[in-house]
Amino acid sequence: MTDDTTMRVTLRGDADRHAGLTDEILASVLEAAEADEFILKSRVARFESELAGTLGAAHAVACASTTGAVLLALSALGCGPADEVIVPAWAPDALFSAVLRAGARPVLVDVSAEHGAPDAAALAAVAGPATRAILLGPAGAAQVRTELFEAALRLGVPVVEIGRPEPDRPRTAGVTTAVPLGPDDLLGGIGDAAAIVTDDDAMARGCRMFRNHGQDLQVRFLHHHVGFNCRMDESVAAFLLRRLPEFTARSTAMRQLTDRYTDALDGRGTDLAVLGPEPCLSPRNGLTIRTTRRESVRARLAAHGVESAVPPFHPGAGVARGPQAPGTFPGAQRLAEQALTLPLHPGLASADIDLVTSVVAQCHAGLRETR
């Protein structure tokens, strides 16, 4: 059902994302080789500076992966065995693994089945004296996330999120963002990569040291922390620099596509909901809906040559505080049973969205009348 070779409309447009870019890819690799710079050198520094400028942030710290970015941020916050980190019960595995690798204890919070993120009240209910950080996955509309940021600020707890800040959206104090930069992400990099975007000087300084075995960039082999290797390659940075001028245009295109989806699918009753597309503008995440007819929708989409996928998020029972009783995280459980990811990427045609939304709507036709 998800074999790209049989699908006319794919989730991420992978076959087309790097089409025609062979010369640019080779030039990026050749550029790094001829400069004899391969890891964490001048192109990485330039990319960090230009990305921070594009996003209106004080700092961007380039690193090797999104999971690594989250781990770097938690390490910079000093998370350890005495600390708890709040994690949504329906979230990418990267959030759970990063907390455990940092040595802290995940504390799960349920999410709303309407938008996929925790509510501010639920966040406050699980926070305690040992809470060192709050992690957020790529779910929840802009207003929901703003409320969560404000709740975290009231609690005095920093937030680390996986997302993609938009060029025209103000940044929020106390929020650090892990920006995915791999082949499936907005800029379509040529290797696994990410960046930590922050306005906090101490956070940026800590991330820079932890990504390079605890060293600063001033004195080699002077280790200030027990760090690890999470550095960006120069060839990856060189290619991302070539793509960065397209960031705003791609953001605008993705916004228009998500608006088209939302206009077509919103307001169709409790059996169908769009899960907060606003911060989910990375093709890796697609556009996620909640549908009571998931298998029927997937089958009908596949019959029309449209790829879809079940998000690989699972209720985090057993990760924290031992096994959880059934019904402990009803919102997360509902999404695990009903969430479906639809195609979304910068090259997606409006006609393809019209096809997808028409098929989804047909699968739900008459449900409100017969319930």
mmCIF file of C-alpha atoms in Angstrom:
data_model
loop_
_atom_site.group_PDB
_atom_site.id
_atom_site.type_symbol
_atom_site.label_atom_id
_atom_site.label_comp_id
_atom_site.label_asym_id
_atom_site.label_seq_id
_atom_site.Cartn_x
_atom_site.Cartn_y
_atom_site.Cartn_z
ATOM 1 C CA MET A 1 0.000 0.000 0.000
ATOM 2 C CA THR A 2 2.954 2.302 0.520
ATOM 3 C CA ASP A 3 5.262 1.138 -2.273
ATOM 4 C CA ASP A 4 6.495 4.338 -3.950
ATOM 5 C CA THR A 5 6.821 2.539 -7.301
ATOM 6 C CA THR A 6 3.051 2.028 -7.483
ATOM 7 C CA MET A 7 2.029 5.453 -6.215
ATOM 8 C CA ARG A 8 1.456 8.448 -8.450
ATOM 9 C CA VAL A 9 1.157 10.841 -5.486
ATOM 10 C CA THR A 10 3.812 10.025 -2.877
ATOM 11 C CA LEU A 11 4.016 11.201 0.711
ATOM 12 C CA ARG A 12 7.219 13.221 0.389
ATOM 13 C CA GLY A 13 7.833 13.502 -3.327
ATOM 14 C CA ASP A 14 11.180 11.761 -2.794
ATOM 15 C CA ALA A 15 11.690 10.844 -6.451
ATOM 16 C CA ASP A 16 11.483 14.495 -7.510
ATOM 17 C CA ARG A 17 13.093 16.274 -4.567
ATOM 18 C CA HIS A 18 16.681 15.954 -5.803
ATOM 19 C CA ALA A 19 15.935 15.526 -9.502
ATOM 20 C CA GLY A 20 18.137 17.846 -11.536
ATOM 21 C CA LEU A 21 20.384 18.624 -8.551
ATOM 22 C CA THR A 22 23.185 16.164 -9.324
ATOM 23 C CA ASP A 23 25.570 18.927 -10.355
ATOM 24 C CA GLU A 24 24.866 20.913 -7.170
ATOM 25 C CA ILE A 25 25.351 17.844 -4.993
ATOM 26 C CA LEU A 26 28.643 16.977 -6.660
ATOM 27 C CA ALA A 27 29.761 20.609 -6.487
ATOM 28 C CA SER A 28 29.069 20.687 -2.743
ATOM 29 C CA VAL A 29 31.173 17.577 -2.152
ATOM 30 C CA LEU A 30 33.947 18.847 -4.433
ATOM 31 C CA GLU A 31 33.927 22.246 -2.716
ATOM 32 C CA ALA A 32 34.553 20.661 0.685
ATOM 33 C CA ALA A 33 37.201 18.318 -0.697
ATOM 34 C CA GLU A 34 39.159 21.045 -2.498
ATOM 35 C CA ALA A 35 39.118 23.181 0.649
ATOM 36 C CA ASP A 36 40.327 20.176 2.693
ATOM 37 C CA GLU A 37 37.480 20.865 5.130
ATOM 38 C CA PHE A 38 35.204 17.972 5.987
ATOM 39 C CA ILE A 39 33.646 18.304 9.444
ATOM 40 C CA LEU A 40 32.541 21.367 11.420
ATOM 41 C CA LYS A 41 34.547 23.956 9.522
ATOM 42 C CA SER A 42 33.866 27.186 7.619
ATOM 43 C CA ARG A 43 30.768 26.083 5.654
ATOM 44 C CA VAL A 44 29.092 24.836 8.812
ATOM 45 C CA ALA A 45 29.843 28.133 10.545
ATOM 46 C CA ARG A 46 28.463 30.095 7.592
ATOM 47 C CA PHE A 47 25.337 27.953 7.427
ATOM 48 C CA GLU A 48 24.728 28.465 11.146
ATOM 49 C CA SER A 49 25.028 32.223 10.750
ATOM 50 C CA GLU A 50 22.751 32.407 7.703
ATOM 51 C CA LEU A 51 20.116 30.058 9.149
ATOM 52 C CA ALA A 52 19.978 32.085 12.364
ATOM 53 C CA GLY A 53 19.567 35.251 10.304
ATOM 54 C CA THR A 54 16.819 33.713 8.183
ATOM 55 C CA LEU A 55 14.874 32.673 11.279
ATOM 56 C CA GLY A 56 15.560 35.795 13.314
ATOM 57 C CA ALA A 57 17.280 33.780 16.056
ATOM 58 C CA ALA A 58 20.395 34.572 18.039
ATOM 59 C CA HIS A 59 21.957 31.170 17.409
ATOM 60 C CA ALA A 60 21.759 28.130 15.155
ATOM 61 C CA VAL A 61 23.946 25.157 16.088
ATOM 62 C CA ALA A 62 24.408 22.653 13.245
ATOM 63 C CA CYS A 63 24.544 18.979 14.155
ATOM 64 C CA ALA A 64 24.287 15.487 12.700
ATOM 65 C CA SER A 65 20.647 14.501 13.309
ATOM 66 C CA THR A 66 17.347 15.544 14.830
ATOM 67 C CA THR A 67 17.629 12.991 17.634
ATOM 68 C CA GLY A 68 21.111 14.287 18.295
ATOM 69 C CA ALA A 69 19.803 17.854 18.392
ATOM 70 C CA VAL A 70 17.302 16.965 21.115
ATOM 71 C CA LEU A 71 19.971 15.115 23.089
ATOM 72 C CA LEU A 72 22.344 18.075 22.759
ATOM 73 C CA ALA A 73 19.692 20.455 24.084
ATOM 74 C CA LEU A 74 18.882 18.200 27.050
ATOM 75 C CA SER A 75 22.587 17.810 27.791
ATOM 76 C CA ALA A 76 23.080 21.572 27.661
ATOM 77 C CA LEU A 77 20.245 21.914 30.190
ATOM 78 C CA GLY A 78 22.131 19.592 32.524
ATOM 79 C CA CYS A 79 19.548 16.784 32.493
ATOM 80 C CA GLY A 80 20.584 13.761 34.527
ATOM 81 C CA PRO A 81 19.367 10.920 36.764
ATOM 82 C CA ALA A 82 17.746 13.265 39.301
ATOM 83 C CA ASP A 83 15.647 14.965 36.631
ATOM 84 C CA GLU A 84 12.318 14.370 34.945
ATOM 85 C CA VAL A 85 11.492 15.409 31.392
ATOM 86 C CA ILE A 86 7.861 15.693 30.277
ATOM 87 C CA VAL A 87 7.186 13.905 26.977
ATOM 88 C CA PRO A 88 3.883 13.637 25.067
ATOM 89 C CA ALA A 89 2.520 10.091 25.165
ATOM 90 C CA TRP A 90 2.040 10.269 21.368
ATOM 91 C CA ALA A 91 5.372 11.415 19.948
ATOM 92 C CA PRO A 92 8.366 10.352 17.823
ATOM 93 C CA ASP A 93 10.636 7.735 19.364
ATOM 94 C CA ALA A 94 13.461 10.275 19.139
ATOM 95 C CA LEU A 95 12.000 12.175 22.080
ATOM 96 C CA PHE A 96 11.920 9.140 24.356
ATOM 97 C CA SER A 97 15.367 7.884 23.364
ATOM 98 C CA ALA A 98 16.954 11.317 23.810
ATOM 99 C CA VAL A 99 15.599 11.613 27.360
ATOM 100 C CA LEU A 100 16.855 8.151 28.298
ATOM 101 C CA ARG A 101 20.261 8.798 26.698
ATOM 102 C CA ALA A 102 20.538 12.003 28.719
ATOM 103 C CA GLY A 103 20.021 9.900 31.839
ATOM 104 C CA ALA A 104 16.749 11.557 32.840
ATOM 105 C CA ARG A 105 13.340 9.964 33.437
ATOM 106 C CA PRO A 106 10.517 10.498 30.925
ATOM 107 C CA VAL A 107 7.208 11.557 32.454
ATOM 108 C CA LEU A 108 4.359 11.051 30.026
ATOM 109 C CA VAL A 109 1.518 13.475 29.435
ATOM 110 C CA ASP A 110 -1.569 12.653 27.413
ATOM 111 C CA VAL A 111 -2.384 14.552 24.231
ATOM 112 C CA SER A 112 -5.599 15.861 22.759
ATOM 113 C CA ALA A 113 -7.058 13.712 20.008
ATOM 114 C CA GLU A 114 -8.149 16.955 18.332
ATOM 115 C CA HIS A 115 -4.693 18.430 17.746
ATOM 116 C CA GLY A 116 -2.121 15.831 18.821
ATOM 117 C CA ALA A 117 -0.368 17.916 21.491
ATOM 118 C CA PRO A 118 -0.830 18.149 25.270
ATOM 119 C CA ASP A 119 -3.155 20.752 26.725
ATOM 120 C CA ALA A 120 -1.651 23.420 28.973
ATOM 121 C CA ALA A 121 -3.634 22.128 31.963
ATOM 122 C CA ALA A 122 -2.379 18.557 31.404
ATOM 123 C CA LEU A 123 1.177 19.877 31.207
ATOM 124 C CA ALA A 124 0.856 21.688 34.521
ATOM 125 C CA ALA A 125 -0.687 18.604 36.158
ATOM 126 C CA VAL A 126 2.356 16.380 35.543
ATOM 127 C CA ALA A 127 5.054 18.982 36.235
ATOM 128 C CA GLY A 128 6.850 18.772 39.552
ATOM 129 C CA PRO A 129 9.964 19.883 41.439
ATOM 130 C CA ALA A 130 12.160 17.444 39.462
ATOM 131 C CA THR A 131 10.937 18.630 36.034
ATOM 132 C CA ARG A 132 13.974 19.887 34.122
ATOM 133 C CA ALA A 133 12.493 20.227 30.616
ATOM 134 C CA ILE A 134 9.389 19.775 28.477
ATOM 135 C CA LEU A 135 9.692 18.069 25.082
ATOM 136 C CA LEU A 136 7.207 18.628 22.294
ATOM 137 C CA GLY A 137 6.863 16.719 19.042
ATOM 138 C CA PRO A 138 5.739 18.245 15.730
ATOM 139 C CA ALA A 139 2.000 18.276 16.542
ATOM 140 C CA GLY A 140 -0.383 21.042 17.569
ATOM 141 C CA ALA A 141 -1.535 24.159 15.779
ATOM 142 C CA ALA A 142 0.219 27.488 16.378
ATOM 143 C CA GLN A 143 -2.295 28.688 18.975
ATOM 144 C CA VAL A 144 -2.025 25.414 20.901
ATOM 145 C CA ARG A 145 1.759 25.609 20.963
ATOM 146 C CA THR A 146 1.682 29.242 22.052
ATOM 147 C CA GLU A 147 -0.491 28.236 25.008
ATOM 148 C CA LEU A 148 1.944 25.435 25.856
ATOM 149 C CA PHE A 149 4.919 27.802 25.688
ATOM 150 C CA GLU A 150 3.135 30.237 28.000
ATOM 151 C CA ALA A 151 2.301 27.428 30.436
ATOM 152 C CA ALA A 152 5.947 26.308 30.456
ATOM 153 C CA LEU A 153 7.057 29.889 31.091
ATOM 154 C CA ARG A 154 4.714 30.091 34.088
ATOM 155 C CA LEU A 155 6.154 26.812 35.392
ATOM 156 C CA GLY A 156 9.679 28.102 34.847
ATOM 157 C CA VAL A 157 10.568 25.047 32.747
ATOM 158 C CA PRO A 158 12.386 25.294 29.387
ATOM 159 C CA VAL A 159 10.878 23.725 26.262
ATOM 160 C CA VAL A 160 12.723 21.693 23.623
ATOM 161 C CA GLU A 161 10.611 21.096 20.510
ATOM 162 C CA ILE A 162 10.979 19.300 17.213
ATOM 163 C CA GLY A 163 9.668 21.676 14.603
ATOM 164 C CA ARG A 164 10.519 24.349 12.120
ATOM 165 C CA PRO A 165 10.248 27.974 13.163
ATOM 166 C CA GLU A 166 8.851 30.186 10.430
ATOM 167 C CA PRO A 167 10.709 33.302 9.238
ATOM 168 C CA ASP A 168 7.828 35.650 10.083
ATOM 169 C CA ARG A 169 6.832 34.201 13.455
ATOM 170 C CA PRO A 170 8.232 35.741 16.681
ATOM 171 C CA ARG A 171 10.344 33.445 18.826
ATOM 172 C CA THR A 172 9.294 32.600 22.380
ATOM 173 C CA ALA A 173 11.588 32.923 25.378
ATOM 174 C CA GLY A 174 12.690 29.619 26.874
ATOM 175 C CA VAL A 175 11.982 27.595 23.722
ATOM 176 C CA THR A 176 14.732 25.711 21.885
ATOM 177 C CA THR A 177 13.869 24.223 18.501
ATOM 178 C CA ALA A 178 15.428 21.173 16.862
ATOM 179 C CA VAL A 179 15.073 21.827 13.121
ATOM 180 C CA PRO A 180 15.263 18.689 10.906
ATOM 181 C CA LEU A 181 17.440 19.210 7.818
ATOM 182 C CA GLY A 182 17.631 15.743 6.237
ATOM 183 C CA PRO A 183 16.679 14.624 2.712
ATOM 184 C CA ASP A 184 12.971 14.358 3.622
ATOM 185 C CA ASP A 185 12.809 17.788 5.248
ATOM 186 C CA LEU A 186 11.965 21.217 3.904
ATOM 187 C CA LEU A 187 15.387 22.087 2.469
ATOM 188 C CA GLY A 188 16.059 18.529 1.275
ATOM 189 C CA GLY A 189 19.626 18.053 2.513
ATOM 190 C CA ILE A 190 22.024 15.386 1.221
ATOM 191 C CA GLY A 191 22.637 13.689 4.543
ATOM 192 C CA ASP A 192 21.151 13.314 7.986
ATOM 193 C CA ALA A 193 21.378 16.714 9.642
ATOM 194 C CA ALA A 194 19.637 19.163 11.950
ATOM 195 C CA ALA A 195 20.151 22.441 13.769
ATOM 196 C CA ILE A 196 19.369 23.698 17.257
ATOM 197 C CA VAL A 197 17.789 27.158 17.026
ATOM 198 C CA THR A 198 17.804 29.236 20.207
ATOM 199 C CA ASP A 199 18.099 32.739 21.614
ATOM 200 C CA ASP A 200 19.774 31.455 24.782
ATOM 201 C CA ASP A 201 23.541 32.041 24.818
ATOM 202 C CA ALA A 202 24.189 29.316 27.410
ATOM 203 C CA MET A 203 22.111 26.780 25.478
ATOM 204 C CA ALA A 204 24.016 27.495 22.262
ATOM 205 C CA ARG A 205 27.384 27.332 23.996
ATOM 206 C CA GLY A 206 26.505 24.039 25.676
ATOM 207 C CA CYS A 207 25.245 22.457 22.461
ATOM 208 C CA ARG A 208 28.388 23.465 20.593
ATOM 209 C CA MET A 209 30.562 21.770 23.196
ATOM 210 C CA PHE A 210 28.503 18.609 23.658
ATOM 211 C CA ARG A 211 28.341 17.977 19.884
ATOM 212 C CA ASN A 212 32.164 17.911 19.757
ATOM 213 C CA HIS A 213 33.057 15.573 22.630
ATOM 214 C CA GLY A 214 32.719 18.345 25.209
ATOM 215 C CA GLN A 215 35.385 20.551 23.626
ATOM 216 C CA ASP A 216 35.076 24.218 22.806
ATOM 217 C CA LEU A 217 36.372 25.509 19.480
ATOM 218 C CA GLN A 218 39.258 27.363 21.110
ATOM 219 C CA VAL A 219 41.509 24.673 22.625
ATOM 220 C CA ARG A 220 41.623 21.203 21.051
ATOM 221 C CA PHE A 221 41.433 18.197 23.342
ATOM 222 C CA LEU A 222 40.381 20.278 26.330
ATOM 223 C CA HIS A 223 37.145 18.525 27.311
ATOM 224 C CA HIS A 224 34.784 20.590 29.441
ATOM 225 C CA HIS A 225 32.100 17.893 29.477
ATOM 226 C CA VAL A 226 31.653 14.215 28.681
ATOM 227 C CA GLY A 227 30.194 14.887 25.259
ATOM 228 C CA PHE A 228 29.732 12.892 22.065
ATOM 229 C CA ASN A 229 30.115 13.194 18.296
ATOM 230 C CA CYS A 230 27.145 14.972 16.697
ATOM 231 C CA ARG A 231 28.824 17.211 14.123
ATOM 232 C CA MET A 232 27.632 18.332 10.698
ATOM 233 C CA ASP A 233 29.671 17.459 7.609
ATOM 234 C CA GLU A 234 31.006 20.289 5.450
ATOM 235 C CA SER A 235 29.555 18.864 2.213
ATOM 236 C CA VAL A 236 26.097 18.727 3.836
ATOM 237 C CA ALA A 237 26.461 22.322 5.002
ATOM 238 C CA ALA A 238 27.651 23.437 1.555
ATOM 239 C CA PHE A 239 24.547 21.953 -0.071
ATOM 240 C CA LEU A 240 22.202 23.396 2.573
ATOM 241 C CA LEU A 241 23.737 26.825 1.942
ATOM 242 C CA ARG A 242 22.715 26.477 -1.711
ATOM 243 C CA ARG A 243 19.149 25.611 -0.658
ATOM 244 C CA LEU A 244 18.741 28.162 2.137
ATOM 245 C CA PRO A 245 17.694 31.075 -0.139
ATOM 246 C CA GLU A 246 14.613 28.979 -1.024
ATOM 247 C CA PHE A 247 13.551 28.614 2.618
ATOM 248 C CA THR A 248 10.956 31.380 2.648
ATOM 249 C CA ALA A 249 9.466 30.435 -0.719
ATOM 250 C CA ARG A 250 9.195 26.795 0.331
ATOM 251 C CA SER A 251 7.640 27.822 3.622
ATOM 252 C CA THR A 252 5.059 29.902 1.787
ATOM 253 C CA ALA A 253 4.280 27.051 -0.598
ATOM 254 C CA MET A 254 3.802 24.621 2.274
ATOM 255 C CA ARG A 255 1.558 27.088 4.067
ATOM 256 C CA GLN A 256 -0.643 27.392 0.989
ATOM 257 C CA LEU A 257 -0.844 23.618 0.617
ATOM 258 C CA THR A 258 -1.766 23.063 4.275
ATOM 259 C CA ASP A 259 -4.405 25.794 4.039
ATOM 260 C CA ARG A 260 -5.899 24.033 1.016
ATOM 261 C CA TYR A 261 -6.063 20.763 2.951
ATOM 262 C CA THR A 262 -7.585 22.431 6.006
ATOM 263 C CA ASP A 263 -10.205 24.356 4.031
ATOM 264 C CA ALA A 264 -11.338 21.119 2.374
ATOM 265 C CA LEU A 265 -11.368 18.848 5.440
ATOM 266 C CA ASP A 266 -12.193 20.999 8.462
ATOM 267 C CA GLY A 267 -15.673 21.032 9.918
ATOM 268 C CA ARG A 268 -16.713 17.558 8.757
ATOM 269 C CA GLY A 269 -17.731 16.269 12.165
ATOM 270 C CA THR A 270 -16.124 14.276 14.962
ATOM 271 C CA ASP A 271 -15.093 11.402 12.686
ATOM 272 C CA LEU A 272 -12.516 13.501 10.826
ATOM 273 C CA ALA A 273 -10.075 16.159 12.034
ATOM 274 C CA VAL A 274 -6.909 17.825 10.738
ATOM 275 C CA LEU A 275 -4.216 17.641 13.421
ATOM 276 C CA GLY A 276 -2.791 21.125 13.650
ATOM 277 C CA PRO A 277 -0.841 21.471 10.403
ATOM 278 C CA GLU A 278 0.670 24.859 11.259
ATOM 279 C CA PRO A 279 3.990 23.770 12.811
ATOM 280 C CA CYS A 280 4.108 20.506 10.838
ATOM 281 C CA LEU A 281 5.508 21.921 7.642
ATOM 282 C CA SER A 282 8.271 19.367 7.145
ATOM 283 C CA PRO A 283 7.542 16.838 4.381
ATOM 284 C CA ARG A 284 8.861 14.180 6.761
ATOM 285 C CA ASN A 285 5.721 14.643 8.860
ATOM 286 C CA GLY A 286 3.272 15.058 5.994
ATOM 287 C CA LEU A 287 -0.165 16.317 6.922
ATOM 288 C CA THR A 288 -1.793 14.211 9.627
ATOM 289 C CA ILE A 289 -5.500 13.710 10.047
ATOM 290 C CA ARG A 290 -7.541 11.696 12.534
ATOM 291 C CA THR A 291 -10.144 9.485 10.908
ATOM 292 C CA THR A 292 -12.446 6.809 12.287
ATOM 293 C CA ARG A 293 -12.236 5.136 8.881
ATOM 294 C CA ARG A 294 -8.459 4.922 8.560
ATOM 295 C CA GLU A 295 -8.177 1.587 6.768
ATOM 296 C CA SER A 296 -10.980 2.444 4.347
ATOM 297 C CA VAL A 297 -9.370 5.801 3.581
ATOM 298 C CA ARG A 298 -5.945 4.187 3.033
ATOM 299 C CA ALA A 299 -7.385 1.565 0.709
ATOM 300 C CA ARG A 300 -9.368 4.120 -1.308
ATOM 301 C CA LEU A 301 -6.349 6.436 -1.585
ATOM 302 C CA ALA A 302 -4.118 3.553 -2.718
ATOM 303 C CA ALA A 303 -6.657 2.652 -5.378
ATOM 304 C CA HIS A 304 -6.268 6.208 -6.719
ATOM 305 C CA GLY A 305 -2.452 5.955 -6.644
ATOM 306 C CA VAL A 306 -2.032 8.053 -3.483
ATOM 307 C CA GLU A 307 0.452 7.014 -0.797
ATOM 308 C CA SER A 308 -0.465 7.405 2.877
ATOM 309 C CA ALA A 309 1.093 6.191 6.126
ATOM 310 C CA VAL A 310 0.275 5.492 9.750
ATOM 311 C CA PRO A 311 2.465 7.763 11.925
ATOM 312 C CA PRO A 312 5.056 5.670 13.809
ATOM 313 C CA PHE A 313 3.976 7.211 17.124
ATOM 314 C CA HIS A 314 2.726 4.949 19.890
ATOM 315 C CA PRO A 315 1.332 5.602 23.361
ATOM 316 C CA GLY A 316 4.405 5.560 25.560
ATOM 317 C CA ALA A 317 3.118 3.063 28.144
ATOM 318 C CA GLY A 318 5.960 1.287 29.887
ATOM 319 C CA VAL A 319 8.562 3.956 29.068
ATOM 320 C CA ALA A 320 8.048 5.832 32.305
ATOM 321 C CA ARG A 321 6.876 4.823 35.784
ATOM 322 C CA GLY A 322 6.304 1.209 34.789
ATOM 323 C CA PRO A 323 3.453 -0.335 32.777
ATOM 324 C CA GLN A 324 0.402 1.858 32.400
ATOM 325 C CA ALA A 325 -3.162 0.695 32.936
ATOM 326 C CA PRO A 326 -5.455 0.650 29.893
ATOM 327 C CA GLY A 327 -7.000 4.069 29.365
ATOM 328 C CA THR A 328 -4.157 5.953 31.041
ATOM 329 C CA PHE A 329 -3.534 7.969 27.859
ATOM 330 C CA PRO A 330 -6.871 7.953 26.007
ATOM 331 C CA GLY A 331 -5.959 10.770 23.616
ATOM 332 C CA ALA A 332 -2.713 9.102 22.577
ATOM 333 C CA GLN A 333 -4.435 5.746 22.232
ATOM 334 C CA ARG A 334 -7.131 7.236 20.025
ATOM 335 C CA LEU A 335 -4.536 8.795 17.745
ATOM 336 C CA ALA A 336 -2.578 5.551 17.582
ATOM 337 C CA GLU A 337 -5.748 3.926 16.269
ATOM 338 C CA GLN A 338 -6.978 6.739 13.981
ATOM 339 C CA ALA A 339 -4.103 8.993 12.835
ATOM 340 C CA LEU A 340 -3.164 8.946 9.154
ATOM 341 C CA THR A 341 -0.496 10.923 7.301
ATOM 342 C CA LEU A 342 -1.322 12.363 3.872
ATOM 343 C CA PRO A 343 1.073 13.639 1.162
ATOM 344 C CA LEU A 344 2.605 17.054 1.766
ATOM 345 C CA HIS A 345 5.758 18.474 0.166
ATOM 346 C CA PRO A 346 6.729 21.685 -1.673
ATOM 347 C CA GLY A 347 6.245 20.192 -5.147
ATOM 348 C CA LEU A 348 2.776 18.789 -4.480
ATOM 349 C CA ALA A 349 0.244 19.994 -7.039
ATOM 350 C CA SER A 350 -3.004 21.614 -5.935
ATOM 351 C CA ALA A 351 -4.855 19.103 -8.112
ATOM 352 C CA ASP A 352 -3.291 16.272 -6.110
ATOM 353 C CA ILE A 353 -4.564 17.792 -2.862
ATOM 354 C CA ASP A 354 -8.005 18.121 -4.410
ATOM 355 C CA LEU A 355 -7.877 14.411 -5.297
ATOM 356 C CA VAL A 356 -6.764 13.404 -1.799
ATOM 357 C CA THR A 357 -9.337 15.524 0.016
ATOM 358 C CA SER A 358 -12.103 14.359 -2.339
ATOM 359 C CA VAL A 359 -11.302 10.715 -1.587
ATOM 360 C CA VAL A 360 -11.146 11.345 2.176
ATOM 361 C CA ALA A 361 -14.431 13.259 2.099
ATOM 362 C CA GLN A 362 -16.128 10.466 0.111
ATOM 363 C CA CYS A 363 -15.072 7.933 2.729
ATOM 364 C CA HIS A 364 -16.780 10.016 5.404
ATOM 365 C CA ALA A 365 -19.885 10.941 3.442
ATOM 366 C CA GLY A 366 -23.087 10.148 5.310
ATOM 367 C CA LEU A 367 -21.378 9.276 8.605
ATOM 368 C CA ARG A 368 -22.917 12.188 10.495
ATOM 369 C CA GLU A 369 -26.360 11.325 9.154
ATOM 370 C CA THR A 370 -26.166 7.668 10.245
ATOM 371 C CA ARG A 371 -24.666 8.130 13.718
#
